[in-house]
PDB file of C-alpha atoms in Angstrom:
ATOM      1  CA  UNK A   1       1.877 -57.830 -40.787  1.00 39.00           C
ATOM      2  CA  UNK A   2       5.527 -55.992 -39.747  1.00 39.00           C
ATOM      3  CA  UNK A   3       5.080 -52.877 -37.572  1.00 37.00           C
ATOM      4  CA  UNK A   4       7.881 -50.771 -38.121  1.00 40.00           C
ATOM      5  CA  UNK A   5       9.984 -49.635 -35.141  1.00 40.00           C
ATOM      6  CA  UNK A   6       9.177 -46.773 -33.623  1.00 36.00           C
ATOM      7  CA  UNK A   7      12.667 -45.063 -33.364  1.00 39.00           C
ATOM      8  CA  UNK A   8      13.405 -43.835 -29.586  1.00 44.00           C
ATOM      9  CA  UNK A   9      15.867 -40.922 -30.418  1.00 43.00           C
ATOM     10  CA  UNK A  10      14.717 -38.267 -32.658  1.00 42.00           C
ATOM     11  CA  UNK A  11      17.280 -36.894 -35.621  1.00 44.00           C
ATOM     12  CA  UNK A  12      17.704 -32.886 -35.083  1.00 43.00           C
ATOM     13  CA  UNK A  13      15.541 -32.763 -38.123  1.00 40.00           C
ATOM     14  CA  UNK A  14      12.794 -34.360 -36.329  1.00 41.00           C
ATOM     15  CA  UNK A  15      13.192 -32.390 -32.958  1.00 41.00           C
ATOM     16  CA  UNK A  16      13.105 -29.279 -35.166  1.00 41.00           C
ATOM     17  CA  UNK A  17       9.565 -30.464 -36.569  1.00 44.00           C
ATOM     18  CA  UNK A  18       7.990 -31.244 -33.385  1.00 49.00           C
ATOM     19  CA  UNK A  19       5.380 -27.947 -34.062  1.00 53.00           C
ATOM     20  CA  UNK A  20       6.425 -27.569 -37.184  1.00 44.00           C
ATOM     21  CA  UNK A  21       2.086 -27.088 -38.209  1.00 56.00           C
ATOM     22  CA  UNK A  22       2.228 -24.095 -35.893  1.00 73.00           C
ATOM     23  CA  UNK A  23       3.632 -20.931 -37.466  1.00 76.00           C
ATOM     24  CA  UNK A  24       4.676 -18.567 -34.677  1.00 84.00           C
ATOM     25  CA  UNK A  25       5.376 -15.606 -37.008  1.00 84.00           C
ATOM     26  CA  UNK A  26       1.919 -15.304 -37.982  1.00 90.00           C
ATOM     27  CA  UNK A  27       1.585 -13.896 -34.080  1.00 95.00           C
ATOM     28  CA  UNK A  28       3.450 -11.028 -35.442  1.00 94.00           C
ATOM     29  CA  UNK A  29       7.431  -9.420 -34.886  1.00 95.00           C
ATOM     30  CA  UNK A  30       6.563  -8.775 -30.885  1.00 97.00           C
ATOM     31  CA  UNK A  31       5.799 -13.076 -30.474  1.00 97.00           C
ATOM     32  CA  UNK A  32       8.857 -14.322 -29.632  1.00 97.00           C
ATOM     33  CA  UNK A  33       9.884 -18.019 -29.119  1.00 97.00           C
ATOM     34  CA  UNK A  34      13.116 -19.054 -26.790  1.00 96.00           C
ATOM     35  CA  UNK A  35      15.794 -21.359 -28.631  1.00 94.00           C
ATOM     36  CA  UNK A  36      14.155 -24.751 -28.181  1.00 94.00           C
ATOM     37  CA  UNK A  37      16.708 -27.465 -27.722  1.00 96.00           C
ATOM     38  CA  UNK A  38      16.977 -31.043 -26.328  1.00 97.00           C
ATOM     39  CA  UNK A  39      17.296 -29.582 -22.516  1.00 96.00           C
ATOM     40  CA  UNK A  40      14.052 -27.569 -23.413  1.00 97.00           C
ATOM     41  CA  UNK A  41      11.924 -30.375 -24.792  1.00 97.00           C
ATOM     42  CA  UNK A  42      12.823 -33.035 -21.756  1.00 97.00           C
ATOM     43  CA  UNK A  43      11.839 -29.564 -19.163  1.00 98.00           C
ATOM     44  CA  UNK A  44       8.580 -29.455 -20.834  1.00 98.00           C
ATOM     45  CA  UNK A  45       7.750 -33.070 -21.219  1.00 98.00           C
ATOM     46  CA  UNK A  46       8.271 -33.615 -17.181  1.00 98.00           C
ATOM     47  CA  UNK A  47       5.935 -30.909 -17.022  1.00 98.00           C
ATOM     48  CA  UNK A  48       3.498 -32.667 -19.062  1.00 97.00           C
ATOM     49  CA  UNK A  49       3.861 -35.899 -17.913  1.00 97.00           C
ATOM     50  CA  UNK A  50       0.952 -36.999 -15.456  1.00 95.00           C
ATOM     51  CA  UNK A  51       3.402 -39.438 -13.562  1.00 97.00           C
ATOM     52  CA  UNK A  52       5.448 -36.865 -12.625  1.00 97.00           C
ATOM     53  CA  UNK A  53       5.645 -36.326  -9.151  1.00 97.00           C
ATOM     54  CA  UNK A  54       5.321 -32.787  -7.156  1.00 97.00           C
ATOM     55  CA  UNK A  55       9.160 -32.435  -6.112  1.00 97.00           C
ATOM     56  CA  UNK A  56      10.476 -33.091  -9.779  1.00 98.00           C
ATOM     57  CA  UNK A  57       7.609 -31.029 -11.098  1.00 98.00           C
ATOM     58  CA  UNK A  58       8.342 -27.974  -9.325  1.00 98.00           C
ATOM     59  CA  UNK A  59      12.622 -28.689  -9.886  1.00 98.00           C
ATOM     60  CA  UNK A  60      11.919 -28.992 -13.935  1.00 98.00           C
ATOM     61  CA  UNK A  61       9.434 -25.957 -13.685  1.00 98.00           C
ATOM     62  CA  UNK A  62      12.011 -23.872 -11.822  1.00 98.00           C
ATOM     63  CA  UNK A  63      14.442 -24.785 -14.578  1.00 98.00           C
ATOM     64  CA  UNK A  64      12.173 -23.660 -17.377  1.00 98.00           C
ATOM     65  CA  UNK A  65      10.946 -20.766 -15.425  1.00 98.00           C
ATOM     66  CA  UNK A  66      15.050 -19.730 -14.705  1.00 97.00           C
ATOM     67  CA  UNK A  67      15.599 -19.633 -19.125  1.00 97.00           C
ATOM     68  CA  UNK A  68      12.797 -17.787 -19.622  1.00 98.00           C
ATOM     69  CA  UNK A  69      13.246 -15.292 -17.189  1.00 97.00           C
ATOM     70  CA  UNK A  70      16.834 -15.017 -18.233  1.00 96.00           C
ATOM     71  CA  UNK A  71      15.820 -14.328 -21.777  1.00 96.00           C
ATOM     72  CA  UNK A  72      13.118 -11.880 -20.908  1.00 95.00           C
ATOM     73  CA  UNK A  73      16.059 -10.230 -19.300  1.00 94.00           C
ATOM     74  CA  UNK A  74      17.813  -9.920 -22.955  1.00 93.00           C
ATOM     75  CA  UNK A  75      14.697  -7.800 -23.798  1.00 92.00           C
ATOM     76  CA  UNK A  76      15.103  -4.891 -21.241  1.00 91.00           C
ATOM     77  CA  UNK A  77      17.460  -2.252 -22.440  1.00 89.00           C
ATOM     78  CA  UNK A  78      20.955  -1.658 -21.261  1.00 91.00           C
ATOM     79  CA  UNK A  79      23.973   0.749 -21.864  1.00 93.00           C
ATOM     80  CA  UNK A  80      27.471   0.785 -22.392  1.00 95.00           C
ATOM     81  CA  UNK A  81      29.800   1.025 -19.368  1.00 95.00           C
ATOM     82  CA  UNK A  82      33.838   0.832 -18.702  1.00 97.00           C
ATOM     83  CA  UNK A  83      34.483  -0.872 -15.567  1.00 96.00           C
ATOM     84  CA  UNK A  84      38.240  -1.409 -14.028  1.00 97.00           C
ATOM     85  CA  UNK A  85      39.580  -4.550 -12.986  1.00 97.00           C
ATOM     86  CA  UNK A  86      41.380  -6.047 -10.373  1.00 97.00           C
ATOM     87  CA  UNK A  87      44.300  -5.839 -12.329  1.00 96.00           C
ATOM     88  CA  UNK A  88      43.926  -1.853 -12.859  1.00 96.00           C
ATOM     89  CA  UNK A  89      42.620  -2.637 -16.657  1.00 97.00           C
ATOM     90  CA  UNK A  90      39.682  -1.563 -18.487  1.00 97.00           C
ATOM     91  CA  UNK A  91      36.596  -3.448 -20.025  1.00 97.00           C
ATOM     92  CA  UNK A  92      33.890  -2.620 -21.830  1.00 96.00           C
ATOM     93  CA  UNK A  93      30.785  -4.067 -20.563  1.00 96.00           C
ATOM     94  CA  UNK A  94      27.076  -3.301 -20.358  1.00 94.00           C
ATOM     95  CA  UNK A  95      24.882  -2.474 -17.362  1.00 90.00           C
ATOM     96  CA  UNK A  96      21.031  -2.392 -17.175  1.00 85.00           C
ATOM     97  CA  UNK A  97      19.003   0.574 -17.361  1.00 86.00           C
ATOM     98  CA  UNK A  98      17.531   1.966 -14.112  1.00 83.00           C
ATOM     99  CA  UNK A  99      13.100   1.228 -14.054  1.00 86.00           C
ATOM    100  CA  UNK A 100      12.621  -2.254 -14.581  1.00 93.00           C
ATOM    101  CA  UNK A 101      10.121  -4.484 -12.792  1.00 96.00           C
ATOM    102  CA  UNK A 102       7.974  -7.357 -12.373  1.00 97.00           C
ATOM    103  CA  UNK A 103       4.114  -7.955 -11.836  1.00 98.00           C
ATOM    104  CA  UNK A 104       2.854 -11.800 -11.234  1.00 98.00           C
ATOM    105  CA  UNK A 105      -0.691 -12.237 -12.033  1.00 97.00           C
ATOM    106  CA  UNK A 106      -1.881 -14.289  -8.810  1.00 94.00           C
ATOM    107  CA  UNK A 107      -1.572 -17.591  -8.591  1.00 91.00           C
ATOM    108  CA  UNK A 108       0.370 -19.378 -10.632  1.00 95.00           C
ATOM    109  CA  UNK A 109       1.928 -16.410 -11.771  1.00 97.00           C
ATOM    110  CA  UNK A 110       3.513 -15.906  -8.407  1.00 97.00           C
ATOM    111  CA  UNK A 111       5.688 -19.511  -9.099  1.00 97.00           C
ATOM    112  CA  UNK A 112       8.152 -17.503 -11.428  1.00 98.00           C
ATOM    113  CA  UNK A 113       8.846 -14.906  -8.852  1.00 97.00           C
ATOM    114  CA  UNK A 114      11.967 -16.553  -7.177  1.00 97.00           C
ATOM    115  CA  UNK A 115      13.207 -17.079 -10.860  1.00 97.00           C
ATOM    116  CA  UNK A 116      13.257 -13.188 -11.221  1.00 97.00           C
ATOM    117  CA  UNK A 117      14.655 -12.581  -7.939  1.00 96.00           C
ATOM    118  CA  UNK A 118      17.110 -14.785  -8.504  1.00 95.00           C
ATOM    119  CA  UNK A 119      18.569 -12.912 -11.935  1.00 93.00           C
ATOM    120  CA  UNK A 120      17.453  -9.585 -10.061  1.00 91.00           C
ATOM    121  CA  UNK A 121      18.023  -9.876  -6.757  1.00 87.00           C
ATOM    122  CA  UNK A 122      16.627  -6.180  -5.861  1.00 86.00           C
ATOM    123  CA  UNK A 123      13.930  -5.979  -8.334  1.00 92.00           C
ATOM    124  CA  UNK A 124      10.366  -4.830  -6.807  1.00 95.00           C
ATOM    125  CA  UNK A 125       7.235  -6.554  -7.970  1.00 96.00           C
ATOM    126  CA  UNK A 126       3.444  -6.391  -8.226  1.00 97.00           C
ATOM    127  CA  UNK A 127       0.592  -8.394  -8.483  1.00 97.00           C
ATOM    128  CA  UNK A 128      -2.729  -8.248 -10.198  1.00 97.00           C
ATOM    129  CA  UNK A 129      -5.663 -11.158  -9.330  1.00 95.00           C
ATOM    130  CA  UNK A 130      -8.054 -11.909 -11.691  1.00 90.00           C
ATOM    131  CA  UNK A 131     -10.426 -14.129 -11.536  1.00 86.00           C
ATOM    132  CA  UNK A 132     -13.264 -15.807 -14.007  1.00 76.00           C
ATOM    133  CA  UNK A 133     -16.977 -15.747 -13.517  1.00 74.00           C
ATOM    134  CA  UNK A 134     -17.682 -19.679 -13.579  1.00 72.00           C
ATOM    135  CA  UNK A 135     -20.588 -19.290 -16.035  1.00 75.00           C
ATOM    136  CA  UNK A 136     -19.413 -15.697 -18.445  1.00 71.00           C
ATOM    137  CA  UNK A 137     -16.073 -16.756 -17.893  1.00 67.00           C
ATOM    138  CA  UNK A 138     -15.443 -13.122 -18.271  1.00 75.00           C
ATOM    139  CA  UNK A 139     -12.442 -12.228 -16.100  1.00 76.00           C
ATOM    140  CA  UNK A 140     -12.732  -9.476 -13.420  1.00 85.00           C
ATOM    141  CA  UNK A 141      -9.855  -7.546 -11.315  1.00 89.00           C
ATOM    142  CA  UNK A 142      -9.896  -8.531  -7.386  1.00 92.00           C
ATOM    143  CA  UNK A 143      -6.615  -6.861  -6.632  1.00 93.00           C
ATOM    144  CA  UNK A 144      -3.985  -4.697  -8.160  1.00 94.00           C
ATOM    145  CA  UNK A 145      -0.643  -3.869  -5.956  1.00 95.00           C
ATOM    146  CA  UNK A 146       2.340  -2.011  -8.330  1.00 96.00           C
ATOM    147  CA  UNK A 147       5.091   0.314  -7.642  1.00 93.00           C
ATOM    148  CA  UNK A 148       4.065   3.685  -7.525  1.00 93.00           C
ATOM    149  CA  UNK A 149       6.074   4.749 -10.359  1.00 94.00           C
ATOM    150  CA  UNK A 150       4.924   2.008 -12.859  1.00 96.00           C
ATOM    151  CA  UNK A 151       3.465   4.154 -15.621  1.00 95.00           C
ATOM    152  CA  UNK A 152       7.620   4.652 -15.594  1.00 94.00           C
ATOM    153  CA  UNK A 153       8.827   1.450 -15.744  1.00 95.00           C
ATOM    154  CA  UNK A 154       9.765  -1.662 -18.260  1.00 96.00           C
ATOM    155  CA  UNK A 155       7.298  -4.183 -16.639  1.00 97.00           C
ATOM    156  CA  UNK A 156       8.497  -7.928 -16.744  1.00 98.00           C
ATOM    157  CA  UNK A 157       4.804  -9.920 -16.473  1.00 98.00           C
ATOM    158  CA  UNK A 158       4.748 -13.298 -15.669  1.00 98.00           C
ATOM    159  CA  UNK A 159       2.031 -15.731 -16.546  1.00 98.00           C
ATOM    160  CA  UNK A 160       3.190 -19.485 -16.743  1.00 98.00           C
ATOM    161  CA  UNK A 161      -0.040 -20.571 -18.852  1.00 97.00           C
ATOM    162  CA  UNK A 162      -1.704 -19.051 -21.911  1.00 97.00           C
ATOM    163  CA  UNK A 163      -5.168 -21.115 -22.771  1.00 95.00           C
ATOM    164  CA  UNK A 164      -7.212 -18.175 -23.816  1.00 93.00           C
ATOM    165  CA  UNK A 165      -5.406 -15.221 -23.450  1.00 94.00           C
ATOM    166  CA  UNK A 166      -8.056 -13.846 -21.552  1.00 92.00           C
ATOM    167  CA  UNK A 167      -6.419 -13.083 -17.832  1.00 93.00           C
ATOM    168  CA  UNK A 168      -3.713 -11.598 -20.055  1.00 96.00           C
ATOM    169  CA  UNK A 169      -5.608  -9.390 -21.915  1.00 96.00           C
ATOM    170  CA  UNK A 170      -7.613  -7.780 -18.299  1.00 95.00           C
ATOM    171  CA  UNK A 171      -4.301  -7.640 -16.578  1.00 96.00           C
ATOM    172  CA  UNK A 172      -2.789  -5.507 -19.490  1.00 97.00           C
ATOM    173  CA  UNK A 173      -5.764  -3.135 -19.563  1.00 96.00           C
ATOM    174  CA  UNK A 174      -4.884  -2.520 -15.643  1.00 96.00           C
ATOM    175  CA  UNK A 175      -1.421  -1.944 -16.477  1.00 97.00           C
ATOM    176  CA  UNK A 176      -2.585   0.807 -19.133  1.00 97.00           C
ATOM    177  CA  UNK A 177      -4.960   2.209 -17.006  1.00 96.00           C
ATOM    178  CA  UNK A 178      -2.341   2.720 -14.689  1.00 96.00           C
ATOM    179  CA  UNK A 179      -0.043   4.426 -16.875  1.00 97.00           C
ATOM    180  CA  UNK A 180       2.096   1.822 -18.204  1.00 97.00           C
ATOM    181  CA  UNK A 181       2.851   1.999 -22.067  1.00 97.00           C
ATOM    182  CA  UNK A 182       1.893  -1.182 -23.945  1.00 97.00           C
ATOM    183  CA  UNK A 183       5.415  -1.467 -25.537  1.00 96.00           C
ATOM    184  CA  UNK A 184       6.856  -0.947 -21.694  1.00 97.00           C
ATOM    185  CA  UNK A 185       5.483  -4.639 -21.191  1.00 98.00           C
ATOM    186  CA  UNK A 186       7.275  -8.416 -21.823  1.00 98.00           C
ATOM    187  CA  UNK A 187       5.115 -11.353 -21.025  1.00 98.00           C
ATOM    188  CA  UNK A 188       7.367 -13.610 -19.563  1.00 98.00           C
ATOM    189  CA  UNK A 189       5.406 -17.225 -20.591  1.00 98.00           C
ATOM    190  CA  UNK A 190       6.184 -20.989 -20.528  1.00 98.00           C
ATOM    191  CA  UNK A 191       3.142 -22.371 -22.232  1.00 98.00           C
ATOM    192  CA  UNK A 192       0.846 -20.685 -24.910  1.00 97.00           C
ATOM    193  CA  UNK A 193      -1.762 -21.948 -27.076  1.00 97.00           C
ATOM    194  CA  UNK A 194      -2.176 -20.814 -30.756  1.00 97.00           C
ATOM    195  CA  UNK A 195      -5.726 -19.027 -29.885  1.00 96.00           C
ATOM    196  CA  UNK A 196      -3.882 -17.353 -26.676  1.00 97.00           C
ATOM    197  CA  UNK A 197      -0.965 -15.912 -28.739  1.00 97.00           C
ATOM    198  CA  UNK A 198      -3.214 -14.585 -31.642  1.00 97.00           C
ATOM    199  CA  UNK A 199      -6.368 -13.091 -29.236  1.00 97.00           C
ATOM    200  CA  UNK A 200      -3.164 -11.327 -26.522  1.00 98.00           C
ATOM    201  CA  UNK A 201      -1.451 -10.069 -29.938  1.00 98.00           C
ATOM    202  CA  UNK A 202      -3.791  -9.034 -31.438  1.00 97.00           C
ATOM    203  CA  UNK A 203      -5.381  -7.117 -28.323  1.00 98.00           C
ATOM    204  CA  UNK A 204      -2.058  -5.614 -27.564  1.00 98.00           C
ATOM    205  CA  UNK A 205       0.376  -5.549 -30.535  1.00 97.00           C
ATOM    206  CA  UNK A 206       3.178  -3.224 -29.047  1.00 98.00           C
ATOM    207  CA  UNK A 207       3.689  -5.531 -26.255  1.00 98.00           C
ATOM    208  CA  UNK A 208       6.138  -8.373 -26.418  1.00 98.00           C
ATOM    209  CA  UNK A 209       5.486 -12.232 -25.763  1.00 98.00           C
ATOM    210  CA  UNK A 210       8.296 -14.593 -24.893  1.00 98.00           C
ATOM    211  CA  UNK A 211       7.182 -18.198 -24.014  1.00 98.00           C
ATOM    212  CA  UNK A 212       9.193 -21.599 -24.153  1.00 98.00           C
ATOM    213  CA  UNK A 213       6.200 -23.654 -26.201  1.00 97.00           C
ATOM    214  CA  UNK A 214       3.094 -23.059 -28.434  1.00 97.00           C
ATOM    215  CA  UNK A 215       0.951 -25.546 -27.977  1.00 97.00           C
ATOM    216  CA  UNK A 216      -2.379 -26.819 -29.002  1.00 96.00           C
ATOM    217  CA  UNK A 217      -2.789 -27.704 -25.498  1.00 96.00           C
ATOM    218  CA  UNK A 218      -1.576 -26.520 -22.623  1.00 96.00           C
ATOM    219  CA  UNK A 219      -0.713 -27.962 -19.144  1.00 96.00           C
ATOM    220  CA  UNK A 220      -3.557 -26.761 -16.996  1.00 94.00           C
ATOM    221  CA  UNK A 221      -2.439 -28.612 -13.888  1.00 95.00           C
ATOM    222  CA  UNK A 222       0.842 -26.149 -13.518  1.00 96.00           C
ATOM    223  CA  UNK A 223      -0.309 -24.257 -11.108  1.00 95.00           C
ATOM    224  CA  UNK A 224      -1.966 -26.928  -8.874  1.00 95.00           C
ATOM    225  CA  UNK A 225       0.810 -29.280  -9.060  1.00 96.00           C
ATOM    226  CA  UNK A 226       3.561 -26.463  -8.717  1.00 97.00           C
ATOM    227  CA  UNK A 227       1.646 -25.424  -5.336  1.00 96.00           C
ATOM    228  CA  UNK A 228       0.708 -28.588  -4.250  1.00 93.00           C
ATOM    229  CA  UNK A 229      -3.215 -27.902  -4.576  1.00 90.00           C
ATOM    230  CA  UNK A 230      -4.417 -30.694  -7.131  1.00 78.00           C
TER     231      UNK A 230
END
């Protein structure tokens, strides 16, 4: 009996299909999915992959982490400016907004911190804990730290991993009970699982998603690899 070959590069066709079951519009106009391309796909599959070691984890996460924040930048607002050059001419540029930040939801949030700071090097950020009760698995708030002015502010949250949505969902309700409009806040996300997107959605509608991957399942292990806890 001939096996047929098992082709090792994929046609663009076939990259394009990868998830092609899972229909990310059905999450609604606010889900929002970064350009996946071939640099994309090899970030996330070192992240998957159970051989690979900590100091390539945590170089391929930063990468992933760095395009995601960088889009989730293309989501805060900006206006026009007109700057002079060197030269003594004028161009026409843009400039962000004043009252932007970012909140990390403790731990593994915290890994995608030096990827904002890096786009924004003066950008302040909070934190919220949550944590599960081991049997309920309902989450609870430990500790909330934010910028006095939040209930102000465009709030850039960053969660790596989506399984249930759940420790998104709390943390949102603390950022509304502190003031902050739902539509102020962009999850900035690398991996999210179909049940994560639609429960965080449909909780919180106004707000906005961006993640790298949707994903029947998700890589757990991120934040004990990334730390070097597992």
């Amino acid at each position: 009996m001939m096996v047929a070959d098992v082709p090792d590069v994929l046609k663009p066709s076939q990259q394009a299909n990868l998830n092609a079951d899972i229909k990310t519009d059905e999450f609604g106009p606010n889900f929002k999915v970064i350009l996946i391309n071939d640099q994309v796909r090899e970030l996330q599959t070192v992240i998957r992959d159970k051989n690979t070691n900590r100091s390539d984890f945590v170089f391929y996460a930063d990468r992933l982490i760095r395009l995601v924040v960088e889009e989730g930048l293309n989501q805060l607002p900006y206006k026009r400016c007109t700057i002079t050059t060197p030269t003594g001419g004028t161009y026409e540029g843009l400039k962000y907004l004043k009252g932007n930040c970012g909140v990390s939801i403790v731990r593994s949030g915290e890994a995608m911190e030096q990827g904002l700071r890096d786009c924004c090097r003066s950008i302040r950020i909070g934190k919220i804990l949550i944590q599960s009760d081991e049997d309920t698995h309902e989450a609870h708030v430990v500790y909330a730290k934010f910028p006095e002015d939040i209930s102000s502010r465009k709030v850039l949250l960053m969660y790596p991993i989506m399984s249930t949505g759940n420790t998104v969902i709390k943390s949102v309700k603390v950022l509304k009970d502190h003031g902050v409009k739902e539509d102020n806040i962009i999850l900035l996300n690398l991996f999210c699982t179909p049940h994560a997107a639609n429960s965080v959605m449909k909780a919180y509608p106004a707000m906005t998603i961006l993640t790298s991957e949707v994903h029947p399942v998700a890589p757990n292990h991120f934040g004990q690899k990334y730390f070097g806890t597992d």
